[in-house]
Short mmCIF file of C-alpha atoms in Angstrom, two decimals:
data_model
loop_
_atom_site.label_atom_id
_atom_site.label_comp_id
_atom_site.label_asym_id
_atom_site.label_seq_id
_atom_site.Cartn_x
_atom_site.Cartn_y
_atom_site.Cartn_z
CA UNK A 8 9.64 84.87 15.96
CA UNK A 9 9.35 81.26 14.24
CA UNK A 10 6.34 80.00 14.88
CA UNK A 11 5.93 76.14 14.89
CA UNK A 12 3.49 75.12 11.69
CA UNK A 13 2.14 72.23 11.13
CA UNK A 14 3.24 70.65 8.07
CA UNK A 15 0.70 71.78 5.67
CA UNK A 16 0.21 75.44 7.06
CA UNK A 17 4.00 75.71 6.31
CA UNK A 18 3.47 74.32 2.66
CA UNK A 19 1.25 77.27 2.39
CA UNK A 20 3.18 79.94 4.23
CA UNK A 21 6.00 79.07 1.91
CA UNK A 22 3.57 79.48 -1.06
CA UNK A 23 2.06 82.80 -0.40
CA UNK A 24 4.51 84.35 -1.94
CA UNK A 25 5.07 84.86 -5.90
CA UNK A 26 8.88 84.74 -6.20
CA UNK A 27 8.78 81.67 -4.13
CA UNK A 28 5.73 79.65 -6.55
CA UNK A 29 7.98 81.10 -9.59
CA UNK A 30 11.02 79.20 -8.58
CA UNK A 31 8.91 75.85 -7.96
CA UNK A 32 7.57 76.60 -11.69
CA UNK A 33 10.68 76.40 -12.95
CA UNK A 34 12.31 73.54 -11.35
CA UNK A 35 8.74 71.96 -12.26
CA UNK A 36 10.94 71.89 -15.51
CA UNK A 37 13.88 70.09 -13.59
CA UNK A 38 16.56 70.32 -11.26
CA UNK A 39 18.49 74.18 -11.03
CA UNK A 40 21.47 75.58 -9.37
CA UNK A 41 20.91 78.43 -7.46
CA UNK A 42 22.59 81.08 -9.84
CA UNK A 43 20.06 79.73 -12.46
CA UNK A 44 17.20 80.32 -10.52
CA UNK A 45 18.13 83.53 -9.24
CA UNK A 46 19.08 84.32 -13.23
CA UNK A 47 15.11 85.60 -14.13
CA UNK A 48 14.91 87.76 -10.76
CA UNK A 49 15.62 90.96 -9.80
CA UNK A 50 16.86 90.54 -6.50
CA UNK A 51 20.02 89.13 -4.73
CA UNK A 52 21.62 85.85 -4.90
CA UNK A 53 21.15 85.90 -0.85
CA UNK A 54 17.48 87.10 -1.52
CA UNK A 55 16.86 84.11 -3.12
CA UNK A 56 18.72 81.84 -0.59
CA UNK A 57 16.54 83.25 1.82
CA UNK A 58 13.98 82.48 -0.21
CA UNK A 59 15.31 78.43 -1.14
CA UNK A 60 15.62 78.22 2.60
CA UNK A 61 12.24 78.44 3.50
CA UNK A 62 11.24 76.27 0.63
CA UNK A 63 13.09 73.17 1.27
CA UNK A 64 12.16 74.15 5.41
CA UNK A 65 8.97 73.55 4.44
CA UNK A 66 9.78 70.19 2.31
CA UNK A 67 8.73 71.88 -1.16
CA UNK A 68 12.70 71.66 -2.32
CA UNK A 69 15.47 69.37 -1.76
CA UNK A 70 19.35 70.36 -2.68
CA UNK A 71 21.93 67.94 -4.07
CA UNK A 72 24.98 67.27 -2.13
CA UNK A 73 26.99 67.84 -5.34
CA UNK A 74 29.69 69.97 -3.39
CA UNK A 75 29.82 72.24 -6.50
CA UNK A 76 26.99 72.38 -8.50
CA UNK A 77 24.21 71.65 -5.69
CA UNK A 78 21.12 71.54 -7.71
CA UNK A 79 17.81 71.95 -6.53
CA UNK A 80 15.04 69.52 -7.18
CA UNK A 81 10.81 69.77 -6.48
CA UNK A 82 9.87 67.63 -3.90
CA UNK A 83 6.67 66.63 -5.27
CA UNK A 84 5.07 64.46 -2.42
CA UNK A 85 4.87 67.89 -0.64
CA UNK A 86 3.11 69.22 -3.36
CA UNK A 87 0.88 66.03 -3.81
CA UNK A 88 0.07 66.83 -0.42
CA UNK A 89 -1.20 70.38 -0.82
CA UNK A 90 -3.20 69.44 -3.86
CA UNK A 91 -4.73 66.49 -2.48
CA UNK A 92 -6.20 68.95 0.19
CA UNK A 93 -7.40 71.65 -2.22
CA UNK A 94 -9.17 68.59 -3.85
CA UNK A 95 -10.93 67.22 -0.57
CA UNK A 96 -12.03 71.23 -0.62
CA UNK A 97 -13.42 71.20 -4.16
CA UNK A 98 -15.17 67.96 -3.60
CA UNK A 99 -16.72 69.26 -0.62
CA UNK A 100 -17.96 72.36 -2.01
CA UNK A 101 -19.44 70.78 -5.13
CA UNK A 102 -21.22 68.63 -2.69
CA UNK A 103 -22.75 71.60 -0.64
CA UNK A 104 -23.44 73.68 -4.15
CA UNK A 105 -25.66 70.73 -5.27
CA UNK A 106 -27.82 70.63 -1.92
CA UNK A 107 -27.71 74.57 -2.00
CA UNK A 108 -29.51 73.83 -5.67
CA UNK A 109 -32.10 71.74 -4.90
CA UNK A 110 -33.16 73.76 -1.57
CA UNK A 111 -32.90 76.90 -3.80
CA UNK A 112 -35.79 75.29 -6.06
CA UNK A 113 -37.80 73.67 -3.59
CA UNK A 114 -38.40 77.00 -1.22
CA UNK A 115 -38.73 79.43 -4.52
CA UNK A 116 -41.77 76.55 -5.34
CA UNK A 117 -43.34 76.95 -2.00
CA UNK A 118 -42.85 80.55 -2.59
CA UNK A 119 -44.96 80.46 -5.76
CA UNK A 120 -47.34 77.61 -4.51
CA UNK A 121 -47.98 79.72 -1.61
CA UNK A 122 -48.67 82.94 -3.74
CA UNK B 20 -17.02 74.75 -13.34
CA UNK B 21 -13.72 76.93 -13.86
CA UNK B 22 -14.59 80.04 -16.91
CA UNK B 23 -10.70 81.33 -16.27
CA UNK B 24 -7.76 79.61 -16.16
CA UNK B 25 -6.30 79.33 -12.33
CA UNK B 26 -3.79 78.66 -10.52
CA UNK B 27 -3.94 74.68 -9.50
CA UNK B 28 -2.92 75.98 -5.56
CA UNK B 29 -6.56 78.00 -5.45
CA UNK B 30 -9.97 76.49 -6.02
CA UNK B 31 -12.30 78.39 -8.20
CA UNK B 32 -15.75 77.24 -8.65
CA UNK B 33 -18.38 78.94 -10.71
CA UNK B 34 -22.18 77.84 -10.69
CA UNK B 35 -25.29 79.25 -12.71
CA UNK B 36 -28.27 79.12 -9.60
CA UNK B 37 -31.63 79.31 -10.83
CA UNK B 38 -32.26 82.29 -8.43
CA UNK B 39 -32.09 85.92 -8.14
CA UNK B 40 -28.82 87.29 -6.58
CA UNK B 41 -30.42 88.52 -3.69
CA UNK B 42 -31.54 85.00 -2.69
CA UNK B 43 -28.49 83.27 -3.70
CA UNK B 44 -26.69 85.57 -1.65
CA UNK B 45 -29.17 85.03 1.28
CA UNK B 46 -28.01 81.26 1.10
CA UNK B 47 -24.77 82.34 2.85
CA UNK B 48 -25.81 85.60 4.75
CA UNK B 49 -29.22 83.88 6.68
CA UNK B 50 -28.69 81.03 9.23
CA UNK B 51 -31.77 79.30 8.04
CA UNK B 52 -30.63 79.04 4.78
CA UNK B 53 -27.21 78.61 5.40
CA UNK B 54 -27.90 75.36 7.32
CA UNK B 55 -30.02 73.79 4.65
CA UNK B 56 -27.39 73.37 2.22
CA UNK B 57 -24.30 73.79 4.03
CA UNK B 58 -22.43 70.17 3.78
CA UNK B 59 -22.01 67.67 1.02
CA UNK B 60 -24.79 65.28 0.38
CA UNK B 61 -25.20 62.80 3.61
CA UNK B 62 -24.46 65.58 5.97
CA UNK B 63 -26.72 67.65 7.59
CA UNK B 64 -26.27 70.61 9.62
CA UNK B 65 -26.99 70.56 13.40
CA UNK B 66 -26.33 74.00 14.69
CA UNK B 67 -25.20 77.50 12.73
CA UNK B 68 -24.29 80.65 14.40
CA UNK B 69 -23.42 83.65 11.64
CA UNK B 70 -23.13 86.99 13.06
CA UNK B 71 -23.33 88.17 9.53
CA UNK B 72 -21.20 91.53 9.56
CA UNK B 73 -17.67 92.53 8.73
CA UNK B 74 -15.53 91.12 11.88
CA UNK B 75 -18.33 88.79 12.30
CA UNK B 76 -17.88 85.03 13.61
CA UNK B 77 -19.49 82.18 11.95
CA UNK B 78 -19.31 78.92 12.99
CA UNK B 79 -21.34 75.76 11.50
CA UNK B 80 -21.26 71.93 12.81
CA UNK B 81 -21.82 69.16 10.11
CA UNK B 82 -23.13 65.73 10.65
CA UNK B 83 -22.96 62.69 8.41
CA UNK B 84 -23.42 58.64 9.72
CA UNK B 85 -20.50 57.98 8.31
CA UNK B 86 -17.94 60.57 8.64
CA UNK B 87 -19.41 61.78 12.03
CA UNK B 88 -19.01 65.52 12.71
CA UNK B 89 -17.36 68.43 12.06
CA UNK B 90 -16.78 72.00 12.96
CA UNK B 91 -16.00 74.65 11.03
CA UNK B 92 -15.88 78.62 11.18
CA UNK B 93 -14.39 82.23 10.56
CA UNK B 94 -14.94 85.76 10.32
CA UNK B 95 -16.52 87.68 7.61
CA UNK B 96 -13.84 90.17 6.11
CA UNK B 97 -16.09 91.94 3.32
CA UNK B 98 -19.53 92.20 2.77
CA UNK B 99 -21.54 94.23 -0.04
CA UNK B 100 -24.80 93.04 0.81
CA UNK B 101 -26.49 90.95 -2.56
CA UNK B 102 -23.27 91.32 -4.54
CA UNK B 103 -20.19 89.71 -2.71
CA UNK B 104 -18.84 88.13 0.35
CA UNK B 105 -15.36 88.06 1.84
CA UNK B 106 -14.70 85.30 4.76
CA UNK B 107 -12.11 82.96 6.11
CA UNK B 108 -12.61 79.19 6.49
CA UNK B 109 -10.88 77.10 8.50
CA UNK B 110 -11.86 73.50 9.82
CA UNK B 111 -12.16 73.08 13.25
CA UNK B 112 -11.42 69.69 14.35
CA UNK B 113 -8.91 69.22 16.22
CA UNK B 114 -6.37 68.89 13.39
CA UNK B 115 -4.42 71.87 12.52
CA UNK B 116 -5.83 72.87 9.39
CA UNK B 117 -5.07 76.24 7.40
CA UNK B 118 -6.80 79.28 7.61
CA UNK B 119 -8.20 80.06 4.06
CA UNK B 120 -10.10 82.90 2.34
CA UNK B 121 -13.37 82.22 0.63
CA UNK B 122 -14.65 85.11 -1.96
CA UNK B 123 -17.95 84.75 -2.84
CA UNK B 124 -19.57 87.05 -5.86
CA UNK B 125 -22.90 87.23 -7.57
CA UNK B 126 -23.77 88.04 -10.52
CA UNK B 127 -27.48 88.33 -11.98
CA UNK B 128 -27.04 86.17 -15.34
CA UNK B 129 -29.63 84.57 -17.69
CA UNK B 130 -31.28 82.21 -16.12
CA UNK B 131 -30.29 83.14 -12.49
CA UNK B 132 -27.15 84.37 -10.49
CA UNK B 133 -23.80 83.54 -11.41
CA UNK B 134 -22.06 82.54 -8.20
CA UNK B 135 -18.04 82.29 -8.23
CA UNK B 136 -16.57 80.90 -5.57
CA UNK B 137 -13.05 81.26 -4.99
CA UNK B 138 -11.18 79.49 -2.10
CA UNK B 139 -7.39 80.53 -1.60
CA UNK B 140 -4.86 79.50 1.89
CA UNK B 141 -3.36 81.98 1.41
CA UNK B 142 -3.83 85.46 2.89
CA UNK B 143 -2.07 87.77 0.97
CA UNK B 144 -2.12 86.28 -2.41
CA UNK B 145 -1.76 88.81 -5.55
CA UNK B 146 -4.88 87.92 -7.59
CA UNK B 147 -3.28 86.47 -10.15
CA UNK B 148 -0.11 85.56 -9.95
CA UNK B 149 1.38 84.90 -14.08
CA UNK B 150 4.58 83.38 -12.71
CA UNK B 151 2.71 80.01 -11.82
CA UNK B 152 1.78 77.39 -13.99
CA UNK B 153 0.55 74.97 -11.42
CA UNK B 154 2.01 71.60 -10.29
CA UNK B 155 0.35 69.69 -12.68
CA UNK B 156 2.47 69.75 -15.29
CA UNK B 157 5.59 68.32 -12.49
CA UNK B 158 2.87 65.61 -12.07
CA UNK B 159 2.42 64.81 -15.10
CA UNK B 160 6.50 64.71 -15.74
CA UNK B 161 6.71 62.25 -12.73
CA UNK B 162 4.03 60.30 -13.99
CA UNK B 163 5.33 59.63 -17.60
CA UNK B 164 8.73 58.94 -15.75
CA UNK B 165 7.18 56.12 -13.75
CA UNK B 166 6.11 54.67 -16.57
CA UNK B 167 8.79 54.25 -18.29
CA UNK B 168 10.98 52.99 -15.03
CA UNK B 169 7.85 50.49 -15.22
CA UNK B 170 8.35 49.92 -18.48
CA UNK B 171 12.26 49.27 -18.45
CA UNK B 172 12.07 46.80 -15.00
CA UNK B 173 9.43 45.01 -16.98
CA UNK B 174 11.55 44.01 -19.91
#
Protein backbone atom coordinates (compact mmCIF):
# COMPACT_ATOMS: atom_id res chain seq x y z
CA UNK A 1 0.00 0.00 0.00
CA UNK A 2 1.32 3.66 -0.97
CA UNK A 3 0.46 5.79 1.44
CA UNK A 4 0.04 9.53 0.50
CA UNK A 5 3.04 11.65 2.42
CA UNK A 6 3.25 14.88 2.71
CA UNK A 7 6.16 16.31 1.11
CA UNK A 8 8.58 16.38 3.87
CA UNK A 9 7.57 12.98 5.59
CA UNK A 10 8.46 11.52 2.11
CA UNK A 11 11.93 13.39 2.10
CA UNK A 12 12.44 11.42 5.20
CA UNK A 13 10.95 8.07 4.30
CA UNK A 14 13.25 8.17 1.35
CA UNK A 15 16.17 8.94 3.75
CA UNK A 16 15.82 6.28 6.30
CA UNK A 17 17.58 4.17 4.52
CA UNK A 18 21.59 3.94 4.14
CA UNK A 19 21.99 2.78 0.51
CA UNK A 20 19.61 5.46 -0.43
CA UNK A 21 21.71 8.65 1.73
CA UNK A 22 24.95 6.86 0.10
CA UNK A 23 23.84 7.49 -3.41
CA UNK A 24 22.81 11.27 -2.56
CA UNK A 25 26.56 11.43 -1.06
CA UNK A 26 27.88 10.70 -4.07
CA UNK A 27 26.04 12.64 -6.57
CA UNK A 28 26.68 15.42 -3.75
CA UNK A 29 29.97 15.10 -5.87
CA UNK A 30 27.96 15.57 -9.24
CA UNK A 31 25.75 14.20 -11.66
CA UNK A 32 25.98 9.91 -12.16
CA UNK A 33 24.56 7.41 -14.47
CA UNK A 34 22.95 4.72 -12.96
CA UNK A 35 25.64 1.94 -13.64
CA UNK A 36 28.03 4.35 -11.74
CA UNK A 37 26.08 4.55 -8.85
CA UNK A 38 25.17 1.10 -8.61
CA UNK A 39 29.24 0.47 -9.27
CA UNK A 40 30.15 0.72 -5.10
CA UNK A 41 27.02 -1.60 -4.16
CA UNK A 42 26.42 -4.93 -3.72
CA UNK A 43 23.13 -5.31 -5.01
CA UNK A 44 21.33 -5.26 -8.45
CA UNK A 45 21.20 -2.73 -11.07
CA UNK A 46 17.17 -3.05 -10.58
CA UNK A 47 17.85 -2.85 -6.73
CA UNK A 48 19.10 0.33 -7.18
CA UNK A 49 16.41 1.54 -9.69
CA UNK A 50 14.09 0.71 -7.13
CA UNK A 51 15.95 2.51 -5.01
CA UNK A 52 16.50 5.95 -7.64
CA UNK A 53 12.77 5.63 -7.98
CA UNK A 54 11.79 6.47 -4.73
CA UNK A 55 14.38 9.15 -4.55
CA UNK A 56 13.48 11.35 -7.33
CA UNK A 57 9.45 10.30 -6.10
CA UNK A 58 10.24 12.05 -3.31
CA UNK A 59 12.04 15.14 -5.24
CA UNK A 60 15.63 14.30 -3.69
CA UNK A 61 16.88 13.28 -7.51
CA UNK A 62 16.17 14.42 -10.89
CA UNK A 63 17.31 12.27 -14.21
CA UNK A 64 18.52 13.81 -17.46
CA UNK A 65 16.61 13.19 -20.55
CA UNK A 66 19.92 12.32 -22.27
CA UNK A 67 18.29 9.21 -24.07
CA UNK A 68 21.62 7.37 -23.44
CA UNK A 69 23.54 8.42 -20.74
CA UNK A 70 20.58 9.74 -18.35
CA UNK A 71 22.49 11.12 -15.50
CA UNK A 72 21.25 11.73 -12.24
CA UNK A 73 21.56 15.01 -10.47
CA UNK A 74 20.77 16.14 -6.41
CA UNK A 75 17.94 18.18 -6.23
CA UNK A 76 19.11 20.35 -3.58
CA UNK A 77 16.00 22.61 -2.79
CA UNK A 78 14.58 19.28 -1.43
CA UNK A 79 17.37 18.93 0.66
CA UNK A 80 17.42 22.72 1.67
CA UNK A 81 14.10 21.88 2.73
CA UNK A 82 14.84 19.04 5.13
CA UNK A 83 17.70 20.93 6.67
CA UNK A 84 15.97 24.06 7.11
CA UNK A 85 13.53 21.96 9.35
CA UNK A 86 16.17 20.11 11.38
CA UNK A 87 17.42 23.75 11.98
CA UNK A 88 13.96 25.27 13.20
CA UNK A 89 14.39 21.91 15.60
CA UNK A 90 17.87 22.79 16.87
CA UNK A 91 16.92 26.35 17.42
CA UNK A 92 14.05 25.34 19.34
CA UNK A 93 15.72 23.02 21.55
CA UNK A 94 18.61 25.33 22.38
CA UNK A 95 15.90 27.68 23.34
CA UNK A 96 14.13 25.20 25.80
CA UNK A 97 17.81 23.88 27.14
CA UNK A 98 18.55 27.51 28.21
CA UNK A 99 15.15 27.97 30.23
CA UNK A 100 15.64 24.26 31.47
CA UNK A 101 19.15 25.96 32.88
CA UNK A 102 18.09 28.72 34.60
CA UNK A 103 14.96 26.83 36.32
CA UNK A 104 17.51 24.05 37.13
CA UNK A 105 19.51 26.78 39.28
CA UNK A 106 16.81 28.71 40.64
CA UNK A 107 14.80 25.55 42.35
CA UNK A 108 18.31 23.74 43.47
CA UNK A 109 18.74 27.55 45.34
CA UNK A 110 15.42 27.35 46.97
CA UNK A 111 16.38 23.89 47.73
CA UNK A 112 19.47 25.03 49.66
CA UNK A 113 17.85 28.36 50.94
CA UNK A 114 15.17 26.30 52.28
CA UNK A 115 17.60 23.76 54.02
CA UNK B 1 27.25 21.70 21.40
CA UNK B 2 28.10 18.60 19.04
CA UNK B 3 31.43 16.31 20.90
CA UNK B 4 31.05 13.72 17.68
CA UNK B 5 30.85 14.31 14.33
CA UNK B 6 27.06 13.66 12.89
CA UNK B 7 25.26 13.24 10.32
CA UNK B 8 23.83 16.90 9.11
CA UNK B 9 20.07 14.91 8.63
CA UNK B 10 20.07 14.25 12.74
CA UNK B 11 20.38 16.88 15.42
CA UNK B 12 22.67 16.14 18.24
CA UNK B 13 22.89 18.42 21.09
CA UNK B 14 25.04 17.96 24.12
CA UNK B 15 24.78 20.27 27.33
CA UNK B 16 26.85 20.23 30.71
CA UNK B 17 23.65 21.03 33.50
CA UNK B 18 24.80 22.12 36.71
CA UNK B 19 22.70 19.30 38.33
CA UNK B 20 22.80 15.82 39.41
CA UNK B 21 21.49 13.26 36.82
CA UNK B 22 18.69 12.34 38.76
CA UNK B 23 17.30 15.90 38.63
CA UNK B 24 18.22 16.59 35.15
CA UNK B 25 16.47 13.61 34.27
CA UNK B 26 13.43 14.64 36.44
CA UNK B 27 13.25 17.78 34.05
CA UNK B 28 11.72 15.48 31.39
CA UNK B 29 10.14 12.59 33.49
CA UNK B 30 7.93 15.14 36.12
CA UNK B 31 5.12 17.34 34.67
CA UNK B 32 6.03 20.13 36.97
CA UNK B 33 9.28 20.35 35.78
CA UNK B 34 8.72 19.51 32.43
CA UNK B 35 6.45 22.58 31.98
CA UNK B 36 8.87 25.06 33.42
CA UNK B 37 11.33 24.82 30.79
CA UNK B 38 9.67 23.18 28.04
CA UNK B 39 9.59 25.95 25.04
CA UNK B 40 12.09 28.44 23.78
CA UNK B 41 12.39 31.69 25.57
CA UNK B 42 8.91 33.80 25.13
CA UNK B 43 6.88 30.69 25.41
CA UNK B 44 5.41 29.35 28.25
CA UNK B 45 3.72 26.21 28.84
CA UNK B 46 -0.07 26.09 29.54
CA UNK B 47 -0.97 22.51 30.10
CA UNK B 48 1.38 19.08 30.21
CA UNK B 49 0.07 15.64 30.45
CA UNK B 50 3.16 12.85 30.63
CA UNK B 51 2.10 9.46 31.51
CA UNK B 52 5.73 8.82 32.07
CA UNK B 53 6.12 4.95 31.21
CA UNK B 54 7.16 2.91 28.24
CA UNK B 55 3.94 3.16 25.77
CA UNK B 56 3.19 6.24 27.60
CA UNK B 57 1.51 9.46 25.90
CA UNK B 58 2.82 12.84 26.44
CA UNK B 59 1.44 15.71 25.16
CA UNK B 60 2.54 19.53 25.99
CA UNK B 61 0.83 22.93 24.61
CA UNK B 62 3.21 26.00 24.17
CA UNK B 63 2.28 29.59 24.24
CA UNK B 64 4.19 32.62 23.02
CA UNK B 65 2.45 36.41 22.09
CA UNK B 66 3.88 36.19 19.10
CA UNK B 67 3.90 32.87 17.59
CA UNK B 68 0.61 31.87 19.41
CA UNK B 69 0.34 28.17 20.31
CA UNK B 70 1.34 24.95 19.74
CA UNK B 71 0.83 21.32 20.43
CA UNK B 72 3.05 18.80 20.58
CA UNK B 73 3.33 15.03 21.82
CA UNK B 74 4.36 11.22 21.65
CA UNK B 75 4.95 8.13 23.37
CA UNK B 76 7.80 7.17 25.49
CA UNK B 77 9.63 4.10 23.81
CA UNK B 78 12.52 3.51 26.51
CA UNK B 79 12.99 4.49 29.83
CA UNK B 80 15.93 3.59 32.39
CA UNK B 81 14.86 5.71 35.06
CA UNK B 82 17.94 8.61 35.90
CA UNK B 83 20.05 7.39 32.99
CA UNK B 84 18.16 7.64 29.56
CA UNK B 85 14.99 8.33 27.78
CA UNK B 86 13.61 7.05 24.49
CA UNK B 87 10.44 9.08 22.94
CA UNK B 88 8.92 10.24 19.73
CA UNK B 89 8.15 13.89 18.91
CA UNK B 90 5.98 15.04 16.59
CA UNK B 91 4.26 18.60 16.29
CA UNK B 92 0.80 18.72 16.45
CA UNK B 93 -0.63 21.51 14.60
CA UNK B 94 -2.46 20.89 12.10
CA UNK B 95 0.39 20.64 9.58
CA UNK B 96 1.64 17.29 8.76
CA UNK B 97 4.81 17.18 10.41
CA UNK B 98 7.15 13.99 10.83
CA UNK B 99 7.22 11.72 13.49
CA UNK B 100 10.78 11.84 15.05
CA UNK B 101 12.73 10.03 17.79
CA UNK B 102 14.26 11.96 20.62
CA UNK B 103 17.10 9.97 22.79
CA UNK B 104 17.84 11.53 25.76
CA UNK B 105 21.02 10.26 28.05
CA UNK B 106 22.64 11.41 31.23
CA UNK B 107 25.64 11.27 32.30
CA UNK B 108 27.00 12.41 35.87
CA UNK B 109 30.14 14.64 34.70
CA UNK B 110 32.22 17.28 36.58
CA UNK B 111 30.36 19.87 37.33
CA UNK B 112 26.88 18.27 36.74
CA UNK B 113 25.12 15.84 34.23
CA UNK B 114 26.05 15.58 30.78
CA UNK B 115 22.81 15.57 28.84
CA UNK B 116 22.93 14.44 24.97
CA UNK B 117 20.19 14.95 23.13
CA UNK B 118 19.76 13.35 19.95
CA UNK B 119 16.75 14.06 17.61
CA UNK B 120 16.48 11.75 14.40
CA UNK B 121 12.98 11.47 11.70
CA UNK B 122 13.76 8.69 11.13
CA UNK B 123 12.64 5.45 12.77
CA UNK B 124 14.84 2.90 11.89
CA UNK B 125 18.05 4.68 11.41
CA UNK B 126 21.44 2.53 11.91
CA UNK B 127 23.29 4.64 14.53
CA UNK B 128 25.73 5.73 12.50
CA UNK B 129 25.53 5.48 9.22
CA UNK B 130 29.62 6.04 7.57
CA UNK B 131 28.19 6.22 4.04
CA UNK B 132 26.89 9.91 4.66
CA UNK B 133 28.75 12.91 4.62
CA UNK B 134 25.91 15.30 4.98
CA UNK B 135 24.47 17.84 2.46
CA UNK B 136 26.60 20.45 3.35
CA UNK B 137 29.26 19.95 1.36
CA UNK B 138 26.43 19.92 -2.04
CA UNK B 139 25.64 23.33 -0.41
CA UNK B 140 28.55 24.56 -0.28
CA UNK B 141 29.31 23.34 -4.15
CA UNK B 142 26.06 25.23 -5.17
CA UNK B 143 27.03 28.11 -3.32
CA UNK B 144 30.59 28.69 -4.80
CA UNK B 145 28.78 27.98 -8.22
CA UNK B 146 26.45 30.92 -7.70
CA UNK B 147 29.08 32.94 -7.21
CA UNK B 148 30.82 32.60 -9.89
CA UNK B 149 27.52 32.69 -12.35
CA UNK B 150 27.35 36.11 -10.26
CA UNK B 151 30.55 36.83 -10.96
CA UNK B 152 30.57 36.10 -14.85
CA UNK B 153 26.87 38.10 -15.48
CA UNK B 154 28.57 40.88 -13.63
CA UNK B 155 31.44 41.41 -15.99
Amino acid sequence: MMLQLDPLSATFAALADPTRRAILARLSEGEATVGELAEPFDISLPAISRHLKVLQAAGLISQGREAQRRPCRLELRTLRAADDWMGRYRRFWQGAFDGMDQYLAEIQKEDRDGE
Amino acid sequence: MASRPVADDELLIERVFAAPPDLVFDMWADQKHFMAWIGPVGFHCTEASLDFQVGGAWGATIVSAQHGTSRMGGRYLEIEAGRKIVMSFRWLNGEPDPETVITLTFTPVDGGTLQSFHQTPFDNVPRRDSHINGWNEAFDREQAHAETQAQELAR
